[in-house]
Structure formats: C-alpha cells, structure tokens
C-alpha cells in the first residue's frame, strides 16, 4: 500500500468528501471526480421533499422507540432552522457533500449533534432519494394538472366565442370540408383532457413509498412503513425493497405522458404558425408572444409556438434518455440513477412553462376590472370564411345531396367530380354554377341544392355525435364547461 502521508483526510474537516463516507478511505477524491459524482447543484431543488421525508422517518423512528422523543424534537428543531436558512438563501451547499441528502444531514448534525446522527437509522440514501424524487414529482404533477386545466379553459373560452365561425377543415393540408372553429378548438381540449387523465394515472404509481427499503434488502429496525406513507400522504408502500430503491419507471412514465402532452402542444403550435402566416391570416396572437426581425422591419414572428414545437423535441429526448438509463441496470440501486434528475427536472420545467404560456397566449389574461379575459388570440372570421369558400369544401355535400335523391354514393362521388372539374375550368365555386348547368350533371338537382352547398348548410348537416354541426359543438362545449367548472 502506498503511504497516506499526503492524502490523509483531516478528521476535523467534516466536509471533505472522504469524511462523508468513513475512515475506510485512504485518500480524498480528486476535484474532477468530486464534480463528476456530485449532484448537489441540481438535486438541491428537492430540499423540501428531503426534509419532509426525513421528518416523517424520524417521527416514526421515535414512535417505534428506535430513537428518543427528545431526538425527534431536536431533529424537528434543526430541520426548521435548515428550512429557514435555505429559504433565506443562506444555506451553504457544499460540493464536497455530494448531494442534497448529505448536505442537509451534515448541517443537521452541526446544529443538533447526536440526534442528527441518529436520523439515518434504518435508512439509506437509496430509499431516501427514491422517496424524495417521488414526493417532489407528485407535487409537480398536481401543478401540471392545474395548468392543463387552465389551458383547457382557455381553449373552451375561445371555442365558445367561435362556434359559428367557419374555417376550412383540412386533410393532407388540402381543403377538405368546412368546420366550426369552435369544434377545431375543442379537438385540442380533448387531447389535453386525456393528458390530464394520464398525469393523474401516473400519479398513482408515483405516490408510493420506497422508504424502509433501506439500501436494498430492508432493515433490521422495527420500522412502521405504513405510518410513514400515511404521514407523507402517499397511497401505499413499495412492496419489494429491491424494486423500491431501483425502480424509476414512474419517472419514465411521467416523461412519456409529458412528451405526449408536448406533442399536442406542438401540433397546436404548428397550426398557430400556419394560421398566422400572411397566406392564411386566420388569427393573430398578441404582440407580447411574437418577436421582430433584426433586418426585416415588417416581420412579426411566432417565436413562442415555434419554440414550443422545438422544445417538444427536447422533452422527447429526455424520455429517450431516461428509458435508456434504465436499460441494462442490474438490481438494485446503481449510481446511474442519479442521472434521472436533470432530464426529469427539465421535463417538468419545460412542460410547466409551456402550458402556462399557452393558456395565456390562447385565452388571454383576466382583466381585474371587468373579470373577463383579454389579449388571447384574435380570430379573423372573414379570412377563415373566404378560405372555406375556396377549394370546393362542400363537394361532399353535393354528393350527399344526390345520395338523398336516390343515387348510389359512388355514382354521386363521380358526378360531383365532373361538376368540380367544370367549376374549376370556369374559375368559380360550385354554388356559382347556374342551376341548369348543375342539372346537366343530374336532373334531380333542384334549387334547394344551394342551401346544401352553403357553408352553414354543410356544417348543420353534420349533426352526429362529435360532428361539427354548431348544435353538436354547443353540446360538447357545455359538457366541457361543466367538467372544468
Ligand atoms: N445522489 C444519489 C442519487 O441521486 C443519492 C443516492 C446515492 N446512493 C449511493 N449509494 N451512492 O441517486
């Protein structure tokens, strides 16, 4: 063995990393390795969960007689002080103490002595960190569910004001059939409703307690894990200690749900970007969500939706990162799992910011004077209508009209194709062809065809559940309003 004369850790220095472990270590960690292995500069954001988890653990240890009530009281006091130090920005986070857990425990011991050293009885950082991440994520999921509700309310608000506004619906980005703009907005409400449901479903599996799994095998102390779960408001206790310390599928599942939600935001972004382009001119978004160009003075760019579309790639990337992180890890805990935090945190931050900004960009902000929302998207109903009148959006209605007159659908389809060809040649809409010319295609066509070919006639005819008829859209709107009230 080499001599330890130069590398011997000082026993007075509580905060050297070697000291964080034990006397077993004969040389301190190099600075590079310290930086490489530390997580304190990103996991400190879980400090509240760490303290909450520790207090629940200590309360149970005292109730079970593993530590004294006086120890528990000292731990409570020390943690209260640490909490106020952190909140005041006065807590000194030390890289040498690797992570949030060791930093808080070391400070506790400085503050309350032996009681602080007893806190870690029957516990390991492995079950501690798994508990902290779950507690932290549970609360974030609740915030996200609230933001998803706000976004749905914004979309419902815009939908409610635009049930009778008609725009072309597209398939393949080609004009297909006219639809209600309210109906179009409610399509996104359906997506975000499912996203909220998915979040709450993930929450059930997040809100389960690993603490008590200890390092991997459970512990020799008579812990009451159910009691800790109850104190922490958790729905249950991880039933296998090996799984409890090593499972991160809850984080993967959450990130998958977040990715899907971002994909929905991204689809909406793409539409907003297209709609506000000069060629469409369907909507405007408020200036505070756009930016100018440094060279082209006329420009107003949809940076917010574009960024949201871009950030979707970032969140999907985190999902790939996390799922790949798990692959190939043997049971139980491995340090790989420390890498779960940055992608998870960034997913939460990105999703929350995106949802918040979209709720406001779409629906606007409440004006305290009037109580009404202002500054959301501006809808240009005339531009939408003009676009819906182009591209023979009601051609299917002519086919349906002929079917009602007794023609088989396939024949009707063919007849209308000829009519569209003629109208295209003449550069007019179907409704601009004189009745006699339409009758040349089929003698059953009568004057009432023009009602069927109107945008309103086309919408009203689609009066099946989930269809775009204003009556259906109003029924859906009422359901969403009641659900979100
Ligand atoms: N900072 C660690 C993490 O995030 C805590 C658990 C460390 N456990 C261990 N045995 N090294 O995963």
Tab-separated table of C-alpha atoms and ligand atoms in Angstrom:
chain	number	residue	atom	x	y	z
A	1	UNK	CA	0.000	0.000	0.000
A	2	UNK	CA	1.198	3.472	-0.731
A	3	UNK	CA	1.732	5.787	2.128
A	4	UNK	CA	-1.064	8.107	3.104
A	5	UNK	CA	1.068	10.947	4.285
A	6	UNK	CA	-0.054	13.467	1.701
A	7	UNK	CA	-3.599	12.302	1.064
A	8	UNK	CA	-4.784	11.544	4.591
A	9	UNK	CA	-8.164	13.251	5.108
A	10	UNK	CA	-8.309	15.582	8.036
A	11	UNK	CA	-10.610	14.296	10.760
A	12	UNK	CA	-11.522	17.800	11.775
A	13	UNK	CA	-12.846	18.635	8.372
A	14	UNK	CA	-16.418	17.389	8.400
A	15	UNK	CA	-16.948	18.447	4.846
A	16	UNK	CA	-14.268	16.648	2.906
A	17	UNK	CA	-15.886	14.042	0.761
A	18	UNK	CA	-13.788	11.207	2.150
A	19	UNK	CA	-15.166	12.132	5.524
A	20	UNK	CA	-18.704	11.779	4.233
A	21	UNK	CA	-18.126	8.062	3.948
A	22	UNK	CA	-15.844	6.584	6.579
A	23	UNK	CA	-12.367	6.010	7.864
A	24	UNK	CA	-12.039	3.288	5.248
A	25	UNK	CA	-10.969	5.748	2.595
A	26	UNK	CA	-7.284	6.397	2.434
A	27	UNK	CA	-7.235	9.287	0.004
A	28	UNK	CA	-9.590	12.114	-0.821
A	29	UNK	CA	-11.453	12.277	-4.063
A	30	UNK	CA	-9.883	14.308	-6.835
A	31	UNK	CA	-11.646	17.542	-7.682
A	32	UNK	CA	-12.625	16.195	-11.049
A	33	UNK	CA	-14.222	13.086	-9.565
A	34	UNK	CA	-15.965	15.226	-6.968
A	35	UNK	CA	-17.538	17.318	-9.677
A	36	UNK	CA	-18.334	14.278	-11.743
A	37	UNK	CA	-20.106	12.413	-8.971
A	38	UNK	CA	-21.821	15.311	-7.220
A	39	UNK	CA	-25.461	16.084	-7.782
A	40	UNK	CA	-25.961	18.805	-5.184
A	41	UNK	CA	-26.088	21.633	-7.669
A	42	UNK	CA	-29.118	20.164	-9.341
A	43	UNK	CA	-30.736	17.938	-6.718
A	44	UNK	CA	-30.866	20.710	-4.099
A	45	UNK	CA	-34.181	21.671	-5.613
A	46	UNK	CA	-35.630	18.621	-3.826
A	47	UNK	CA	-34.692	20.028	-0.427
A	48	UNK	CA	-38.258	20.398	0.766
A	49	UNK	CA	-39.104	16.800	-0.095
A	50	UNK	CA	-35.890	15.684	1.588
A	51	UNK	CA	-36.774	17.452	4.827
A	52	UNK	CA	-40.393	16.300	4.719
A	53	UNK	CA	-39.286	12.696	4.158
A	54	UNK	CA	-36.723	12.884	6.950
A	55	UNK	CA	-39.230	14.303	9.413
A	56	UNK	CA	-41.744	11.556	8.641
A	57	UNK	CA	-38.998	8.956	9.081
A	58	UNK	CA	-37.832	10.482	12.381
A	59	UNK	CA	-41.378	10.739	13.708
A	60	UNK	CA	-41.875	7.031	13.020
A	61	UNK	CA	-38.484	6.072	14.498
A	62	UNK	CA	-39.481	7.885	17.712
A	63	UNK	CA	-42.948	6.315	17.771
A	64	UNK	CA	-41.344	2.887	17.386
A	65	UNK	CA	-38.860	3.634	20.153
A	66	UNK	CA	-35.862	3.381	17.811
A	67	UNK	CA	-34.800	6.933	18.693
A	68	UNK	CA	-35.891	9.044	21.654
A	69	UNK	CA	-38.680	11.599	21.562
A	70	UNK	CA	-36.014	14.132	22.509
A	71	UNK	CA	-34.039	13.153	19.405
A	72	UNK	CA	-37.128	13.665	17.289
A	73	UNK	CA	-37.727	17.061	18.885
A	74	UNK	CA	-34.118	18.073	18.189
A	75	UNK	CA	-34.395	16.884	14.584
A	76	UNK	CA	-37.586	18.906	14.128
A	77	UNK	CA	-35.915	21.982	15.532
A	78	UNK	CA	-32.810	21.570	13.391
A	79	UNK	CA	-34.842	20.959	10.252
A	80	UNK	CA	-36.918	24.084	10.910
A	81	UNK	CA	-33.717	26.091	11.069
A	82	UNK	CA	-32.362	24.469	7.899
A	83	UNK	CA	-35.623	25.251	6.137
A	84	UNK	CA	-35.389	28.919	7.010
A	85	UNK	CA	-31.708	29.017	6.044
A	86	UNK	CA	-32.484	27.559	2.638
A	87	UNK	CA	-35.458	29.849	2.120
A	88	UNK	CA	-33.353	32.855	3.023
A	89	UNK	CA	-30.653	31.752	0.585
A	90	UNK	CA	-28.223	31.415	3.464
A	91	UNK	CA	-27.669	27.684	3.354
A	92	UNK	CA	-24.201	26.818	2.189
A	93	UNK	CA	-24.437	23.963	-0.300
A	94	UNK	CA	-21.187	22.055	-0.406
A	95	UNK	CA	-19.921	20.140	-3.400
A	96	UNK	CA	-17.864	18.037	-1.018
A	97	UNK	CA	-21.067	16.676	0.464
A	98	UNK	CA	-22.146	15.328	-2.905
A	99	UNK	CA	-25.907	15.682	-2.812
A	100	UNK	CA	-28.896	17.319	-1.171
A	101	UNK	CA	-29.258	14.451	1.299
A	102	UNK	CA	-25.739	14.580	2.709
A	103	UNK	CA	-25.745	18.372	2.777
A	104	UNK	CA	-28.885	18.573	4.862
A	105	UNK	CA	-27.881	15.710	7.170
A	106	UNK	CA	-24.442	17.201	7.793
A	107	UNK	CA	-25.932	20.589	8.619
A	108	UNK	CA	-28.464	18.932	10.917
A	109	UNK	CA	-25.656	17.242	12.788
A	110	UNK	CA	-23.809	20.522	13.150
A	111	UNK	CA	-26.988	22.072	14.533
A	112	UNK	CA	-28.282	19.326	16.859
A	113	UNK	CA	-25.403	16.898	17.365
A	114	UNK	CA	-26.096	13.216	18.027
A	115	UNK	CA	-29.815	13.432	17.275
A	116	UNK	CA	-28.799	14.436	13.750
A	117	UNK	CA	-26.557	11.408	13.515
A	118	UNK	CA	-29.461	9.151	14.548
A	119	UNK	CA	-31.712	10.310	11.704
A	120	UNK	CA	-30.179	7.896	9.209
A	121	UNK	CA	-31.038	4.849	11.338
A	122	UNK	CA	-32.827	2.222	9.258
A	123	UNK	CA	-32.457	4.297	6.131
A	124	UNK	CA	-30.125	4.555	3.140
A	125	UNK	CA	-29.716	7.296	0.607
A	126	UNK	CA	-31.022	4.765	-1.871
A	127	UNK	CA	-34.515	4.675	-0.413
A	128	UNK	CA	-34.199	8.307	0.617
A	129	UNK	CA	-33.548	9.615	-2.878
A	130	UNK	CA	-36.263	7.429	-4.393
A	131	UNK	CA	-38.685	8.862	-1.827
A	132	UNK	CA	-37.591	12.440	-2.455
A	133	UNK	CA	-37.992	12.197	-6.217
A	134	UNK	CA	-41.457	10.728	-5.807
A	135	UNK	CA	-42.589	13.363	-3.316
A	136	UNK	CA	-41.216	16.132	-5.476
A	137	UNK	CA	-42.751	14.753	-8.667
A	138	UNK	CA	-46.130	14.157	-7.030
A	139	UNK	CA	-46.428	17.842	-6.184
A	140	UNK	CA	-45.273	18.866	-9.644
A	141	UNK	CA	-47.882	16.587	-11.215
A	142	UNK	CA	-50.551	18.380	-9.201
A	143	UNK	CA	-49.306	21.721	-10.517
A	144	UNK	CA	-49.236	20.369	-14.066
A	145	UNK	CA	-52.800	19.070	-13.720
A	146	UNK	CA	-53.840	22.591	-12.674
A	147	UNK	CA	-52.063	24.125	-15.667
A	148	UNK	CA	-53.662	21.616	-18.027
A	149	UNK	CA	-56.998	22.697	-16.655
A	150	UNK	CA	-56.154	26.363	-17.295
A	151	UNK	CA	-55.174	25.596	-20.852
A	152	UNK	CA	-58.384	23.651	-21.443
A	153	UNK	CA	-60.391	26.550	-20.015
A	154	UNK	CA	-58.658	28.946	-22.419
A	155	UNK	CA	-59.425	26.725	-25.380
A	156	UNK	CA	-63.019	26.261	-24.234
A	157	UNK	CA	-63.333	30.022	-23.914
A	158	UNK	CA	-62.119	30.603	-27.476
A	159	UNK	CA	-64.293	27.725	-28.698
A	160	UNK	CA	-67.366	29.221	-27.032
A	161	UNK	CA	-66.868	32.529	-28.832
A	162	UNK	CA	-66.350	30.888	-32.212
A	163	UNK	CA	-68.874	28.099	-32.606
A	164	UNK	CA	-70.385	29.765	-35.671
A	165	UNK	CA	-67.088	30.819	-37.190
A	166	UNK	CA	-66.333	28.583	-40.143
A	167	UNK	CA	-62.926	27.689	-41.496
A	168	UNK	CA	-61.804	25.044	-43.938
A	169	UNK	CA	-61.008	21.750	-42.283
A	170	UNK	CA	-58.022	20.048	-43.855
A	171	UNK	CA	-56.827	16.564	-44.550
A	172	UNK	CA	-53.330	16.279	-46.038
A	173	UNK	CA	-53.331	20.075	-45.529
A	174	UNK	CA	-55.680	20.254	-48.507
A	175	UNK	CA	-59.063	21.888	-48.040
A	176	UNK	CA	-61.438	19.092	-47.105
A	177	UNK	CA	-64.720	20.179	-45.513
A	178	UNK	CA	-65.817	23.286	-43.660
A	179	UNK	CA	-65.720	23.044	-39.870
A	180	UNK	CA	-66.594	25.220	-36.930
A	181	UNK	CA	-63.588	26.951	-35.398
A	182	UNK	CA	-65.088	26.146	-32.008
A	183	UNK	CA	-65.081	22.491	-32.995
A	184	UNK	CA	-61.431	22.784	-34.017
A	185	UNK	CA	-60.502	24.263	-30.625
A	186	UNK	CA	-62.420	21.559	-28.792
A	187	UNK	CA	-60.341	18.905	-30.582
A	188	UNK	CA	-57.379	20.210	-28.560
A	189	UNK	CA	-59.467	20.246	-25.403
A	190	UNK	CA	-59.997	16.514	-25.896
A	191	UNK	CA	-56.227	15.989	-26.224
A	192	UNK	CA	-55.366	17.994	-23.134
A	193	UNK	CA	-58.150	16.296	-21.206
A	194	UNK	CA	-56.531	12.940	-21.938
A	195	UNK	CA	-53.145	14.380	-20.986
A	196	UNK	CA	-54.546	15.438	-17.616
A	197	UNK	CA	-56.036	11.976	-17.107
A	198	UNK	CA	-52.698	10.386	-17.963
A	199	UNK	CA	-50.924	12.610	-15.447
A	200	UNK	CA	-53.332	11.624	-12.696
A	201	UNK	CA	-52.920	7.982	-13.598
A	202	UNK	CA	-49.128	8.250	-13.425
A	203	UNK	CA	-49.532	9.982	-10.065
A	204	UNK	CA	-50.962	6.780	-8.571
A	205	UNK	CA	-47.711	4.954	-9.247
A	206	UNK	CA	-45.528	7.911	-8.271
A	207	UNK	CA	-47.184	8.318	-4.898
A	208	UNK	CA	-45.878	5.092	-3.340
A	209	UNK	CA	-43.264	4.964	-0.578
A	210	UNK	CA	-39.816	3.386	-1.082
A	211	UNK	CA	-38.525	4.472	2.359
A	212	UNK	CA	-37.895	1.438	4.545
A	213	UNK	CA	-36.333	-0.464	1.656
A	214	UNK	CA	-33.054	0.844	3.108
A	215	UNK	CA	-30.025	0.132	0.907
A	216	UNK	CA	-31.690	-2.745	-0.920
A	217	UNK	CA	-32.782	-5.508	1.435
A	218	UNK	CA	-34.916	-3.821	4.080
A	219	UNK	CA	-33.667	-3.113	7.571
A	220	UNK	CA	-33.246	-4.724	10.977
A	221	UNK	CA	-35.125	-1.955	12.816
A	222	UNK	CA	-38.836	-2.322	13.532
A	223	UNK	CA	-39.964	0.317	11.053
A	224	UNK	CA	-43.604	1.164	10.516
A	225	UNK	CA	-43.581	1.952	6.821
A	226	UNK	CA	-47.350	2.368	6.576
A	227	UNK	CA	-47.165	5.074	9.193
A	228	UNK	CA	-44.556	6.986	7.176
A	229	UNK	CA	-46.634	6.604	3.999
A	230	UNK	CA	-49.647	7.993	5.818
A	231	UNK	CA	-47.691	10.934	7.209
A	232	UNK	CA	-46.459	11.738	3.717
A	233	UNK	CA	-49.903	11.427	2.147
A	234	UNK	CA	-48.775	8.540	-0.006
A	235	UNK	CA	-51.149	5.940	-1.378
A	236	UNK	CA	-49.085	2.886	-0.489
A	237	UNK	CA	-45.718	1.348	0.249
A	238	UNK	CA	-43.322	-0.262	-2.261
A	239	UNK	CA	-43.738	-3.984	-1.625
A	240	UNK	CA	-40.260	-5.131	-2.606
A	241	UNK	CA	-37.166	-3.423	-1.244
A	242	UNK	CA	-35.001	-4.229	-4.284
A	243	UNK	CA	-37.606	-2.751	-6.593
A	244	UNK	CA	-38.283	0.147	-4.250
A	245	UNK	CA	-34.737	1.510	-4.404
A	246	UNK	CA	-34.086	0.862	-8.072
A	247	UNK	CA	-37.336	1.471	-9.899
A	248	UNK	CA	-37.531	4.672	-11.901
A	249	UNK	CA	-40.280	3.602	-14.246
A	250	UNK	CA	-42.551	6.161	-12.613
A	251	UNK	CA	-40.202	8.869	-13.914
A	252	UNK	CA	-40.144	7.324	-17.380
A	253	UNK	CA	-43.908	7.052	-17.402
A	254	UNK	CA	-44.243	10.656	-16.340
A	255	UNK	CA	-41.856	11.805	-19.046
A	256	UNK	CA	-43.787	9.761	-21.605
A	257	UNK	CA	-47.006	11.473	-20.533
A	258	UNK	CA	-45.221	14.829	-20.666
A	259	UNK	CA	-43.881	14.023	-24.151
A	260	UNK	CA	-47.359	13.261	-25.437
A	261	UNK	CA	-48.643	16.463	-23.935
A	262	UNK	CA	-45.828	18.407	-25.618
A	263	UNK	CA	-46.651	16.659	-28.898
A	264	UNK	CA	-50.183	18.011	-28.581
A	265	UNK	CA	-48.812	21.479	-27.861
A	266	UNK	CA	-46.539	21.078	-30.861
A	267	UNK	CA	-49.411	20.211	-33.183
A	268	UNK	CA	-51.311	23.243	-31.940
A	269	UNK	CA	-48.180	25.357	-32.411
A	270	UNK	CA	-47.847	24.224	-35.979
A	271	UNK	CA	-51.432	25.278	-36.661
A	272	UNK	CA	-50.988	28.655	-34.980
A	273	UNK	CA	-47.883	29.261	-37.070
A	274	UNK	CA	-49.684	28.374	-40.297
A	275	UNK	CA	-52.814	30.310	-39.367
A	276	UNK	CA	-50.919	33.494	-38.614
A	277	UNK	CA	-48.861	33.379	-41.793
A	278	UNK	CA	-49.774	36.010	-44.391
A	279	UNK	CA	-51.128	33.366	-46.740
A	280	UNK	CA	-53.732	32.282	-44.202
A	281	UNK	CA	-54.272	35.283	-41.948
A	282	UNK	CA	-56.768	33.311	-39.840
A	283	UNK	CA	-55.574	34.514	-36.451
A	284	UNK	CA	-53.299	36.926	-34.690
A	285	UNK	CA	-51.526	36.299	-31.449
A	286	UNK	CA	-50.804	39.178	-29.106
A	287	UNK	CA	-47.598	41.083	-29.783
A	288	UNK	CA	-46.093	40.049	-26.470
A	289	UNK	CA	-45.822	36.488	-27.776
A	290	UNK	CA	-44.096	37.467	-31.000
A	291	UNK	CA	-40.741	38.939	-31.912
A	292	UNK	CA	-39.487	41.134	-34.696
A	293	UNK	CA	-36.631	40.655	-37.079
A	294	UNK	CA	-33.336	42.493	-36.818
A	295	UNK	CA	-33.267	43.031	-40.568
A	296	UNK	CA	-36.845	42.907	-41.879
A	297	UNK	CA	-38.863	45.684	-40.245
A	298	UNK	CA	-42.234	44.298	-41.330
A	299	UNK	CA	-41.798	40.958	-39.538
A	300	UNK	CA	-43.715	39.596	-36.567
A	301	UNK	CA	-42.573	36.112	-35.876
A	302	UNK	CA	-44.427	33.425	-33.931
A	303	UNK	CA	-41.434	32.602	-31.742
A	304	UNK	CA	-43.430	31.203	-28.854
A	305	UNK	CA	-45.242	28.497	-30.819
A	306	UNK	CA	-42.056	27.776	-32.753
A	307	UNK	CA	-40.085	27.348	-29.557
A	308	UNK	CA	-42.772	25.124	-28.086
A	309	UNK	CA	-42.569	22.955	-31.193
A	310	UNK	CA	-38.791	22.864	-30.743
A	311	UNK	CA	-38.934	22.146	-27.024
A	312	UNK	CA	-41.112	19.142	-27.781
A	313	UNK	CA	-38.001	17.553	-29.245
A	314	UNK	CA	-36.152	18.327	-26.050
A	315	UNK	CA	-38.754	16.598	-23.857
A	316	UNK	CA	-38.991	13.585	-26.156
A	317	UNK	CA	-35.186	13.473	-25.919
A	318	UNK	CA	-35.451	13.301	-22.123
A	319	UNK	CA	-37.797	10.354	-22.476
A	320	UNK	CA	-35.213	8.594	-24.625
A	321	UNK	CA	-32.523	9.477	-22.086
A	322	UNK	CA	-34.436	8.106	-19.124
A	323	UNK	CA	-35.589	4.934	-20.755
A	324	UNK	CA	-32.060	4.218	-21.963
A	325	UNK	CA	-30.755	4.959	-18.464
A	326	UNK	CA	-32.773	2.060	-17.048
A	327	UNK	CA	-31.809	-0.404	-19.710
A	328	UNK	CA	-29.100	-2.767	-18.554
A	329	UNK	CA	-29.154	-1.815	-14.866
A	330	UNK	CA	-28.946	-4.869	-12.656
A	331	UNK	CA	-30.841	-4.840	-9.369
A	332	UNK	CA	-30.777	-2.946	-7.148
A	333	UNK	CA	-29.651	0.699	-6.885
A	334	UNK	CA	-26.895	1.891	-9.211
A	335	UNK	CA	-25.385	5.318	-9.395
A	336	UNK	CA	-26.694	5.549	-12.957
A	337	UNK	CA	-29.948	6.563	-11.356
A	338	UNK	CA	-28.507	9.879	-10.277
A	339	UNK	CA	-28.794	10.750	-13.963
A	340	UNK	CA	-32.595	10.615	-13.717
A	341	UNK	CA	-32.831	14.059	-12.195
A	342	UNK	CA	-31.752	16.588	-14.800
A	343	UNK	CA	-33.966	15.173	-17.569
A	344	UNK	CA	-36.860	14.852	-15.157
A	345	UNK	CA	-36.457	18.373	-13.781
A	346	UNK	CA	-36.074	19.856	-17.229
A	347	UNK	CA	-39.139	17.992	-18.450
A	348	UNK	CA	-41.190	19.429	-15.604
A	349	UNK	CA	-39.825	22.961	-16.123
A	350	UNK	CA	-40.354	22.890	-19.866
A	351	UNK	CA	-43.847	21.464	-19.642
A	352	UNK	CA	-44.975	23.865	-16.930
A	353	UNK	CA	-43.648	26.952	-18.705
A	354	UNK	CA	-45.150	25.818	-21.995
A	355	UNK	CA	-48.593	25.122	-20.558
A	356	UNK	CA	-48.617	28.397	-18.673
A	357	UNK	CA	-47.632	30.439	-21.711
A	358	UNK	CA	-50.101	28.670	-23.997
A	359	UNK	CA	-53.012	29.132	-21.614
A	360	UNK	CA	-52.346	32.869	-21.695
A	361	UNK	CA	-51.460	33.145	-25.369
A	362	UNK	CA	-54.690	31.404	-26.414
A	363	UNK	CA	-57.164	32.637	-23.827
A	364	UNK	CA	-55.592	35.869	-22.622
A	365	UNK	CA	-55.409	37.197	-19.096
A	366	UNK	CA	-58.205	38.143	-16.756
A	367	UNK	CA	-58.720	41.888	-16.643
A	368	UNK	CA	-59.302	42.546	-12.924
A	369	UNK	CA	-61.585	45.475	-13.721
A	370	UNK	CA	-64.012	43.505	-15.872
A	371	UNK	CA	-63.321	39.939	-14.789
A	372	UNK	CA	-63.207	38.991	-18.484
A	373	UNK	CA	-60.223	37.509	-20.255
A	374	UNK	CA	-58.389	39.747	-22.703
A	375	UNK	CA	-55.418	39.529	-25.030
A	376	UNK	CA	-55.818	35.987	-26.288
A	377	UNK	CA	-55.771	35.046	-29.941
A	378	UNK	CA	-57.719	37.271	-32.347
A	379	UNK	CA	-59.808	35.374	-34.839
A	380	UNK	CA	-60.276	36.722	-38.358
A	381	UNK	CA	-63.624	35.130	-39.185
A	382	UNK	CA	-63.781	36.722	-42.664
A	383	UNK	CA	-60.437	35.267	-43.695
A	384	UNK	CA	-61.462	31.839	-42.427
A	385	UNK	CA	-64.760	32.061	-44.274
A	386	UNK	CA	-63.134	33.213	-47.505
A	387	UNK	CA	-60.721	30.278	-47.300
A	388	UNK	CA	-63.566	27.846	-46.641
A	389	UNK	CA	-65.316	29.091	-49.777
A	390	UNK	CA	-62.279	28.201	-51.832
A	391	UNK	CA	-61.227	24.667	-52.655
A	392	UNK	CA	-64.706	23.131	-53.109
A	393	UNK	CA	-65.032	22.315	-49.448
A	394	UNK	CA	-68.712	21.448	-49.862
A	395	UNK	CA	-68.253	18.989	-52.732
A	396	UNK	CA	-69.066	16.111	-50.373
A	397	UNK	CA	-72.315	17.872	-49.549
A	398	UNK	CA	-73.314	17.783	-53.196
A	399	UNK	CA	-72.579	14.066	-53.262
A	400	UNK	CA	-74.631	13.552	-50.082
A	401	UNK	CA	-77.440	15.611	-51.664
A	402	UNK	CA	-77.518	13.286	-54.666
A	403	UNK	CA	-77.479	10.216	-52.419
A	404	UNK	CA	-80.574	11.582	-50.718
A	405	UNK	CA	-82.142	11.803	-54.187
A	406	UNK	CA	-81.536	8.086	-54.635
A	407	UNK	CA	-78.112	7.921	-56.314
A	408	UNK	CA	-75.625	5.308	-55.023
A	409	UNK	CA	-72.788	7.125	-53.207
A	410	UNK	CA	-70.052	6.025	-55.606
A	411	UNK	CA	-72.007	7.378	-58.587
A	412	UNK	CA	-72.718	10.607	-56.735
A	413	UNK	CA	-68.995	10.946	-55.975
A	414	UNK	CA	-68.187	10.610	-59.681
A	415	UNK	CA	-70.897	13.066	-60.750
A	416	UNK	CA	-69.600	15.691	-58.332
A	417	UNK	CA	-66.052	15.203	-59.610
A	418	UNK	CA	-67.324	16.260	-63.041
A	419	UNK	CA	-69.108	19.262	-61.573
A	420	UNK	CA	-65.946	20.317	-59.701
A	421	UNK	CA	-63.962	19.952	-62.919
A	422	UNK	CA	-66.311	22.300	-64.723
A	423	UNK	CA	-66.318	24.812	-61.857
A	424	UNK	CA	-62.526	24.724	-61.781
A	425	UNK	CA	-62.400	25.386	-65.532
A	426	UNK	CA	-64.722	28.339	-65.128
A	427	UNK	CA	-62.861	29.505	-62.045
A	428	UNK	CA	-65.991	29.575	-59.891
A	429	UNK	CA	-67.350	27.863	-56.794
A	430	UNK	CA	-69.945	25.081	-57.097
A	431	UNK	CA	-72.587	27.446	-55.781
A	432	UNK	CA	-71.773	29.855	-58.593
A	433	UNK	CA	-72.716	27.370	-61.298
A	434	UNK	CA	-76.239	28.138	-62.546
A	435	UNK	CA	-78.880	25.589	-61.619
A	436	UNK	CA	-79.289	24.494	-65.252
A	437	UNK	CA	-75.597	23.649	-65.500
A	438	UNK	CA	-75.784	21.631	-62.302
A	439	UNK	CA	-78.895	19.884	-63.578
A	440	UNK	CA	-76.938	18.816	-66.657
A	441	UNK	CA	-74.942	16.587	-64.313
A	442	UNK	CA	-78.039	15.164	-62.694
A	443	UNK	CA	-81.665	16.094	-63.390
A	444	UNK	CA	-82.652	15.520	-59.744
A	445	UNK	CA	-80.753	18.603	-58.653
A	446	UNK	CA	-83.168	21.352	-57.578
A	447	UNK	CA	-82.947	24.871	-56.218
A	448	UNK	CA	-82.549	23.615	-52.625
A	449	UNK	CA	-79.062	22.414	-53.599
A	450	UNK	CA	-77.677	25.874	-52.875
A	451	UNK	CA	-78.638	25.614	-49.226
A	452	UNK	CA	-76.920	22.240	-49.033
A	453	UNK	CA	-73.814	23.688	-50.659
A	454	UNK	CA	-73.581	26.680	-48.314
A	455	UNK	CA	-71.018	26.578	-45.516
A	456	UNK	CA	-73.744	26.768	-42.875
A	457	UNK	CA	-75.766	24.059	-44.610
A	458	UNK	CA	-72.689	21.861	-44.741
A	459	UNK	CA	-71.985	22.285	-41.023
A	460	UNK	CA	-75.578	21.864	-39.907
A	461	UNK	CA	-75.841	18.627	-41.870
A	462	UNK	CA	-73.055	17.060	-39.790
A	463	UNK	CA	-75.226	16.701	-36.763
A	464	UNK	CA	-73.956	13.382	-35.461
A	465	UNK	CA	-72.354	12.994	-32.051
A	466	UNK	CA	-68.894	14.540	-32.235
A	467	UNK	CA	-69.675	16.220	-35.555
A	468	UNK	CA	-69.098	19.839	-36.459
A	469	UNK	CA	-72.740	20.998	-36.545
A	470	UNK	CA	-72.993	24.004	-34.222
A	471	UNK	CA	-75.657	22.185	-32.190
A	472	UNK	CA	-73.186	19.359	-31.531
A	473	UNK	CA	-70.352	21.754	-30.781
A	474	UNK	CA	-72.536	23.596	-28.263
A	475	UNK	CA	-73.428	20.302	-26.597
A	476	UNK	CA	-69.721	19.389	-26.277
A	477	UNK	CA	-68.909	22.863	-25.045
A	478	UNK	CA	-71.495	22.573	-22.281
A	479	UNK	CA	-70.022	19.224	-21.197
A	480	UNK	CA	-66.503	20.619	-21.018
A	481	UNK	CA	-67.650	23.728	-19.183
A	482	UNK	CA	-69.419	21.593	-16.586
A	483	UNK	CA	-66.412	19.275	-16.234
A	484	UNK	CA	-63.948	22.114	-15.790
A	485	UNK	CA	-66.143	24.253	-13.515
B	1	LIG	N1	-27.348	11.358	-5.162
B	1	LIG	C1	-27.732	9.991	-5.262
B	1	LIG	C2	-28.757	9.820	-6.377
B	1	LIG	O1	-29.232	10.768	-6.861
B	1	LIG	C3	-28.320	9.527	-3.976
B	1	LIG	C4	-28.190	8.061	-3.757
B	1	LIG	C5	-26.774	7.653	-3.652
B	1	LIG	N2	-26.632	6.337	-3.187
B	1	LIG	C6	-25.484	5.704	-3.257
B	1	LIG	N3	-25.446	4.512	-2.813
B	1	LIG	N4	-24.431	6.265	-3.807
B	1	LIG	O2	-29.099	8.750	-6.779
